[in-house]
Coordinates of C-alpha atoms in Angstrom, one line a residue:
M96 CA -70.8 -16.6 -14.8
P97 CA -69.7 -13.0 -14.5
E98 CA -72.6 -10.4 -14.6
I99 CA -72.5 -8.0 -17.6
D100 CA -74.1 -5.2 -15.9
A101 CA -71.5 -2.3 -15.7
H102 CA -73.8 0.0 -17.5
L103 CA -77.1 -1.1 -15.8
S104 CA -78.9 1.3 -13.5
D105 CA -79.5 0.5 -9.8
E106 CA -83.2 0.1 -10.7
H107 CA -82.4 -2.5 -13.4
R108 CA -80.1 -4.5 -11.0
A109 CA -82.9 -4.3 -8.4
V110 CA -85.5 -5.8 -10.7
R111 CA -83.1 -8.4 -12.0
D112 CA -82.3 -9.4 -8.5
L113 CA -86.0 -9.6 -7.5
A114 CA -86.6 -11.9 -10.5
R115 CA -83.6 -14.0 -9.5
E116 CA -84.7 -14.4 -6.0
F117 CA -88.2 -15.3 -6.9
T118 CA -87.1 -17.8 -9.5
A119 CA -84.8 -19.5 -7.0
G120 CA -87.5 -20.1 -4.5
E121 CA -90.6 -20.4 -6.5
I122 CA -89.8 -21.9 -9.9
A123 CA -86.4 -23.6 -10.0
P124 CA -87.4 -26.2 -7.4
H125 CA -90.5 -27.3 -9.2
A126 CA -89.5 -26.9 -13.0
E127 CA -88.7 -30.7 -13.4
R128 CA -92.1 -31.7 -12.1
W129 CA -94.0 -29.1 -13.9
N130 CA -92.4 -30.1 -17.2
A131 CA -93.0 -33.8 -16.6
E132 CA -96.7 -33.1 -15.7
H133 CA -97.2 -30.5 -18.6
H134 CA -98.3 -28.1 -15.8
V135 CA -98.7 -24.5 -16.5
P136 CA -98.0 -22.7 -13.1
L137 CA -100.8 -20.1 -13.0
D138 CA -100.5 -19.5 -9.4
V139 CA -96.8 -18.7 -9.8
L140 CA -97.6 -16.4 -12.6
R141 CA -100.2 -14.5 -10.5
K142 CA -97.5 -14.1 -8.0
L143 CA -95.2 -12.6 -10.6
G144 CA -98.0 -10.3 -11.3
E145 CA -98.2 -9.2 -7.7
L146 CA -94.5 -8.4 -7.8
G147 CA -95.0 -6.1 -10.8
L148 CA -93.1 -8.4 -13.1
L149 CA -96.0 -8.9 -15.7
G150 CA -96.5 -5.3 -16.6
I151 CA -92.9 -4.2 -16.5
T152 CA -93.3 -1.5 -19.2
V153 CA -96.9 -0.5 -18.3
P154 CA -97.1 2.9 -16.7
E155 CA -97.5 2.9 -12.9
E156 CA -100.8 4.8 -13.0
L157 CA -102.1 1.8 -15.0
G158 CA -101.0 -0.9 -12.6
G159 CA -97.5 -1.5 -14.0
A160 CA -93.9 -1.0 -13.0
G161 CA -93.2 1.9 -15.4
L162 CA -89.8 0.5 -16.4
D163 CA -88.4 -0.3 -19.9
Q164 CA -87.5 -3.1 -22.3
T165 CA -84.1 -3.6 -20.7
A166 CA -85.9 -4.5 -17.4
V167 CA -88.0 -6.9 -19.4
V168 CA -85.0 -8.7 -20.9
L169 CA -83.3 -8.9 -17.4
V170 CA -86.5 -10.5 -15.8
V171 CA -87.0 -13.0 -18.8
Q172 CA -83.6 -14.1 -18.9
E173 CA -83.7 -15.0 -15.1
I174 CA -86.8 -16.9 -15.3
A175 CA -85.7 -18.8 -18.5
R176 CA -82.6 -20.0 -16.7
A177 CA -85.0 -22.0 -14.5
D178 CA -88.0 -22.8 -16.7
V179 CA -88.3 -21.7 -20.3
G180 CA -92.1 -22.4 -20.5
T181 CA -92.9 -20.1 -17.6
S182 CA -90.7 -17.4 -19.1
T183 CA -92.7 -17.6 -22.3
A184 CA -95.8 -16.7 -20.4
V185 CA -94.0 -13.9 -18.8
A186 CA -92.5 -12.7 -22.1
V187 CA -96.1 -12.7 -23.8
Q188 CA -97.8 -10.9 -20.9
N189 CA -95.0 -8.1 -20.9
G190 CA -94.9 -7.7 -24.6
L191 CA -97.2 -9.3 -27.2
G192 CA -100.2 -9.2 -24.9
S193 CA -99.8 -5.7 -23.5
S194 CA -97.5 -3.6 -25.7
P195 CA -100.1 -3.2 -28.6
I196 CA -102.6 -1.8 -26.2
R197 CA -100.1 0.4 -24.4
Q198 CA -98.8 1.9 -27.5
H199 CA -101.7 2.0 -29.8
G200 CA -104.8 1.9 -27.6
T201 CA -107.3 4.6 -26.7
E202 CA -107.3 6.0 -23.2
A203 CA -110.5 4.0 -22.6
Q204 CA -108.9 0.9 -23.9
K205 CA -105.9 1.3 -21.8
E206 CA -107.9 2.0 -18.6
K207 CA -110.1 -1.0 -19.2
F208 CA -107.5 -3.6 -19.9
L209 CA -103.9 -2.7 -18.8
P210 CA -104.5 -2.7 -15.1
D211 CA -105.7 -6.2 -15.1
V212 CA -103.0 -7.4 -17.5
A213 CA -100.2 -5.8 -15.7
T214 CA -101.1 -7.3 -12.4
G215 CA -101.9 -10.8 -13.7
R216 CA -105.6 -10.6 -12.9
R217 CA -106.2 -11.4 -16.4
F218 CA -103.8 -12.9 -18.9
A219 CA -103.3 -11.8 -22.5
A220 CA -102.4 -13.5 -25.7
Y221 CA -101.4 -12.4 -29.3
A222 CA -103.2 -14.0 -32.3
L223 CA -101.4 -13.3 -35.6
T224 CA -100.3 -16.7 -36.9
E225 CA -102.7 -18.8 -38.9
P226 CA -102.4 -22.3 -40.3
D227 CA -101.5 -20.9 -43.7
A228 CA -100.0 -17.6 -42.6
G229 CA -96.9 -17.7 -40.4
S230 CA -93.8 -15.9 -41.7
D231 CA -96.0 -14.6 -44.5
A232 CA -98.4 -12.9 -41.9
G233 CA -99.6 -10.4 -44.5
S234 CA -101.5 -13.3 -46.3
L235 CA -103.6 -14.0 -43.2
R236 CA -107.3 -15.0 -43.9
T237 CA -109.3 -14.3 -40.9
V238 CA -111.8 -11.6 -41.6
A239 CA -113.6 -8.8 -39.6
T240 CA -116.8 -7.9 -41.4
A241 CA -118.1 -4.4 -40.6
G242 CA -121.7 -4.3 -39.2
D243 CA -123.7 -1.9 -37.2
G244 CA -121.4 -0.6 -34.7
E245 CA -119.5 -4.0 -34.7
F246 CA -117.5 -6.5 -36.6
L247 CA -118.1 -10.1 -37.1
L248 CA -114.9 -12.0 -36.7
S249 CA -114.4 -15.4 -38.6
G250 CA -111.3 -17.4 -39.2
S251 CA -108.7 -19.6 -37.3
K252 CA -105.5 -18.9 -35.5
T253 CA -102.7 -21.3 -34.4
W254 CA -99.7 -21.5 -32.2
I255 CA -101.2 -19.0 -29.7
S256 CA -99.0 -18.9 -26.6
N257 CA -101.0 -18.3 -23.3
G258 CA -104.1 -19.1 -25.4
G259 CA -105.3 -21.7 -23.1
F260 CA -105.7 -19.4 -20.0
A261 CA -105.9 -16.0 -21.5
E262 CA -108.9 -13.7 -21.2
V263 CA -107.7 -10.9 -23.5
F264 CA -106.5 -11.6 -27.1
I265 CA -104.8 -9.2 -29.6
V266 CA -106.4 -10.4 -32.9
F267 CA -105.4 -9.5 -36.3
A268 CA -108.0 -9.8 -39.0
R269 CA -108.6 -8.6 -42.6
T270 CA -111.0 -5.7 -42.8
G271 CA -110.0 -4.6 -46.4
G272 CA -108.5 -6.0 -49.5
A273 CA -105.6 -8.4 -50.0
G274 CA -102.1 -7.8 -48.6
P275 CA -100.8 -6.1 -45.4
R276 CA -102.7 -2.9 -45.8
G277 CA -106.0 -4.7 -45.5
I278 CA -105.3 -5.9 -41.9
S279 CA -106.6 -4.5 -38.7
A280 CA -106.1 -5.2 -35.1
F281 CA -108.8 -5.8 -32.3
I282 CA -109.0 -6.5 -28.6
V283 CA -111.1 -9.5 -28.2
E284 CA -112.2 -10.9 -24.8
K285 CA -112.6 -14.6 -24.1
G286 CA -116.1 -15.9 -24.2
G287 CA -119.2 -15.1 -26.3
E288 CA -120.8 -17.0 -29.2
G289 CA -118.5 -17.9 -32.1
F290 CA -115.3 -17.9 -30.2
T291 CA -113.8 -21.3 -29.5
I292 CA -110.4 -21.9 -27.7
G293 CA -109.1 -25.2 -29.3
R294 CA -106.9 -28.1 -28.2
E295 CA -103.5 -27.7 -26.6
I296 CA -101.0 -28.4 -29.3
P297 CA -98.6 -31.1 -28.4
K298 CA -94.9 -29.7 -28.6
M299 CA -91.4 -31.0 -28.4
G300 CA -90.6 -28.7 -25.7
L301 CA -92.1 -25.8 -23.6
H302 CA -94.3 -28.2 -21.5
T303 CA -94.9 -25.5 -18.9
S304 CA -96.5 -23.2 -21.7
S305 CA -100.0 -23.2 -23.1
T306 CA -100.2 -23.2 -26.9
V307 CA -103.5 -23.5 -28.5
E308 CA -105.6 -23.1 -31.7
L309 CA -108.4 -20.4 -31.8
A310 CA -111.6 -20.5 -34.0
F311 CA -113.9 -17.5 -34.8
D312 CA -117.2 -18.1 -36.5
G313 CA -119.1 -14.7 -36.6
H314 CA -117.9 -13.7 -33.3
R315 CA -119.2 -10.1 -32.4
V316 CA -116.6 -7.6 -31.5
A317 CA -117.6 -4.0 -30.8
A318 CA -116.2 -1.4 -33.2
D319 CA -114.6 0.5 -30.3
R320 CA -112.4 -2.5 -29.6
M321 CA -110.5 -1.9 -32.9
L322 CA -106.8 -1.2 -32.0
G323 CA -105.4 1.7 -33.8
A324 CA -106.7 2.8 -37.2
E325 CA -108.4 0.5 -39.6
G326 CA -105.8 -1.0 -41.9
A327 CA -103.0 -0.3 -39.4
G328 CA -102.9 -3.8 -38.0
M329 CA -99.8 -5.1 -39.9
G330 CA -97.9 -2.1 -38.7
I331 CA -98.9 -2.7 -35.1
A332 CA -98.0 -6.3 -35.5
L333 CA -94.5 -5.7 -36.9
Q334 CA -93.7 -3.0 -34.3
T335 CA -94.8 -5.3 -31.5
L336 CA -92.6 -8.1 -32.9
D337 CA -89.6 -5.9 -33.1
A338 CA -89.6 -5.5 -29.5
G339 CA -90.7 -9.1 -28.8
R340 CA -87.7 -10.6 -30.7
I341 CA -85.4 -8.8 -28.2
T342 CA -87.4 -10.5 -25.5
I343 CA -87.0 -13.9 -27.1
A344 CA -83.2 -13.3 -27.5
S345 CA -83.1 -12.7 -23.7
Q346 CA -85.0 -16.0 -23.3
A347 CA -82.4 -17.7 -25.4
C348 CA -79.7 -16.1 -23.3
G349 CA -81.2 -17.6 -20.3
I350 CA -81.3 -21.0 -21.8
A351 CA -77.7 -20.8 -22.8
R352 CA -76.5 -19.7 -19.4
A353 CA -78.5 -22.6 -17.7
A354 CA -76.8 -25.0 -20.1
L355 CA -73.3 -23.6 -19.5
D356 CA -73.8 -23.6 -15.7
L357 CA -75.0 -27.3 -15.8
A358 CA -72.1 -28.4 -18.1
S359 CA -69.4 -26.7 -16.0
S360 CA -70.8 -27.9 -12.7
Y361 CA -70.9 -31.5 -13.9
A362 CA -67.4 -31.2 -15.5
R363 CA -66.0 -30.2 -12.3
E364 CA -67.6 -33.0 -10.4
R365 CA -67.5 -35.8 -12.8
V366 CA -64.3 -38.2 -12.3
A367 CA -63.0 -40.3 -15.1
F368 CA -59.5 -41.6 -15.9
G369 CA -58.3 -40.6 -12.3
G370 CA -59.5 -37.2 -12.1
S371 CA -62.1 -34.5 -13.0
I372 CA -63.0 -34.3 -16.7
A373 CA -62.7 -30.5 -16.6
R374 CA -59.0 -31.0 -17.0
F375 CA -59.5 -32.3 -20.7
Q376 CA -59.4 -30.0 -23.5
G377 CA -62.3 -31.8 -25.1
V378 CA -64.4 -30.8 -22.3
Q379 CA -62.9 -27.3 -21.8
F380 CA -62.7 -25.9 -25.4
P381 CA -66.4 -26.4 -26.4
M382 CA -67.4 -25.0 -23.1
A383 CA -65.0 -21.8 -23.6
E384 CA -66.5 -21.4 -27.1
I385 CA -70.1 -21.2 -25.7
A386 CA -68.9 -19.0 -22.8
A387 CA -67.8 -16.3 -25.3
K388 CA -70.9 -16.7 -27.4
V389 CA -73.2 -16.4 -24.4
D390 CA -71.6 -13.0 -23.3
A391 CA -71.8 -11.9 -26.9
A392 CA -75.5 -12.9 -27.1
R393 CA -76.2 -11.1 -23.9
L394 CA -74.5 -7.8 -25.1
L395 CA -76.3 -7.9 -28.4
T396 CA -79.5 -8.3 -26.5
L397 CA -78.9 -5.5 -24.1
H398 CA -77.9 -3.2 -27.0
A399 CA -81.1 -3.9 -28.7
A400 CA -83.1 -3.2 -25.6
A401 CA -81.3 0.0 -25.0
L402 CA -81.9 1.2 -28.5
C403 CA -85.7 0.4 -28.0
D404 CA -85.7 2.3 -24.7
A405 CA -84.1 5.3 -26.3
G406 CA -86.9 5.3 -29.0
K407 CA -84.3 4.6 -31.7
P408 CA -84.8 2.2 -34.6
H409 CA -84.2 -1.3 -33.2
G410 CA -85.6 -3.8 -35.6
T411 CA -82.4 -4.8 -37.2
A412 CA -80.5 -4.9 -33.7
G413 CA -83.3 -7.1 -32.3
A414 CA -83.1 -9.4 -35.4
K415 CA -79.3 -9.7 -34.7
A416 CA -79.9 -10.5 -31.1
K417 CA -82.4 -13.0 -31.7
L418 CA -80.6 -14.8 -34.6
F419 CA -77.3 -15.0 -32.6
A420 CA -78.8 -15.7 -29.1
S421 CA -81.1 -18.5 -30.5
R422 CA -78.3 -20.3 -32.3
T423 CA -76.2 -19.9 -29.1
A424 CA -78.9 -21.5 -27.1
V425 CA -79.2 -24.5 -29.3
E426 CA -75.4 -24.9 -29.4
A427 CA -75.1 -24.5 -25.6
A428 CA -77.8 -27.1 -25.0
D429 CA -76.1 -29.5 -27.4
M430 CA -72.8 -29.0 -25.6
A431 CA -74.5 -29.6 -22.2
V432 CA -75.9 -32.9 -23.5
Q433 CA -72.6 -34.0 -24.9
T434 CA -70.7 -33.0 -21.8
L435 CA -73.0 -35.0 -19.5
G436 CA -73.0 -37.9 -21.9
G437 CA -75.6 -40.6 -21.2
Y438 CA -77.0 -38.5 -18.3
G439 CA -77.4 -35.7 -20.7
Y440 CA -79.7 -37.9 -22.8
S441 CA -81.7 -38.8 -19.7
A442 CA -84.9 -37.3 -18.8
E443 CA -83.8 -37.3 -15.2
F444 CA -81.4 -34.5 -15.9
P445 CA -82.2 -31.0 -17.1
A446 CA -79.9 -31.1 -20.0
E447 CA -82.4 -32.9 -22.4
R448 CA -85.1 -30.3 -21.4
L449 CA -82.8 -27.5 -22.4
Y450 CA -82.0 -29.2 -25.7
R451 CA -85.8 -29.4 -26.4
D452 CA -86.7 -26.0 -25.3
A453 CA -83.8 -24.2 -27.0
K454 CA -85.0 -25.0 -30.5
I455 CA -88.2 -22.9 -30.2
T456 CA -86.2 -19.7 -29.9
E457 CA -85.1 -20.1 -33.5
L458 CA -88.8 -20.4 -34.6
Y459 CA -91.4 -18.2 -32.8
E460 CA -91.7 -14.5 -33.3
G461 CA -89.8 -14.9 -36.6
T462 CA -87.7 -17.7 -37.7
S463 CA -83.9 -17.4 -38.0
Q464 CA -84.5 -17.1 -41.7
I465 CA -86.8 -14.2 -41.3
Q466 CA -84.2 -12.6 -39.0
R467 CA -81.5 -12.9 -41.7
L468 CA -83.9 -11.5 -44.1
V469 CA -84.4 -8.4 -41.8
I470 CA -80.6 -8.0 -41.4
A471 CA -79.9 -8.4 -45.2
R472 CA -82.4 -5.8 -46.3
D473 CA -81.0 -3.4 -43.7
L474 CA -77.6 -4.0 -45.0
L475 CA -78.2 -4.1 -48.8
G476 CA -81.3 -2.0 -49.1
D477 CA -83.4 -2.3 -52.2
A478 CA -80.9 -4.5 -53.9
A479 CA -81.8 -7.3 -51.5
R480 CA -85.5 -7.3 -52.7
G481 CA -84.6 -8.4 -56.3

């Protein structure tokens, strides 16, 4: 597929090419086996950290690359083309796990945590979702009770990406009354009494990604580990998700590109009825439709990233990118399975893995329904709220 990079800087192209080269040598050859074994490639993730690809937006003086959201988008897309689960770990490390500290942490918090997170010496996770609080995050029940210079954390979290191997957690808990204004954010380190990392949650896809439950039972958190002001947690969470959705859109673009590459390669090589099946419009037209949508998704994603980098409002643009790119990923994976026919349904070919992995992009970091809500409220204002 042609590159959509006419407006990219040389620096952006360089980081994209670095990610592409690393992925081709260190991830793509092993992705099938890793997924079959449900293996999380921590050694490869650490190598990505050594290359500066786990702290892309972290300032150089704190161990990061000092780049921007566009660079994150380009890197995650390249990795997702080879293995979506691995790209999830990279996305979390670059966004959900480090951005709250980078944007809202004290200087002491930044200096303590960001150098290790940016270089992959320690992995990070983001703990917002609970068993009864997903899309309605403002109803979360985990509580942080103030004590003498500390908080006692009690409650549970679920669907925590990177949770099985993370050592630093951004945890959201209720410090005040009901509703979003009663929520605060904390930096919580792994270990200590009253903090349990639970089971790996069985998933339809993302078999190279760790997803766990967390339990807190009076876990002690020092007061100086509060992130931002008390009661500011929901604002921190939403700001983090605004950028995170752009990253998920890039992940969806990577899936869609991989599916299109697979289908087009197969169509050229597969012989039926006396020639390549690529000559049939029944094969050509679905592929052409996906090709157009993939380019549109990539441009929407780069546009949202550019707004983010310019410090402009990007919540709605990110929602549009994620909504469209995730649907395109699902459609592209379906097209690839259909093009490959029986081989597409076989676990011995990557089409079925792309099919399973694509669906998550419509669910995490805000379902497609939530993205439509964000877009509609921006479009219609107060009238959309009833």
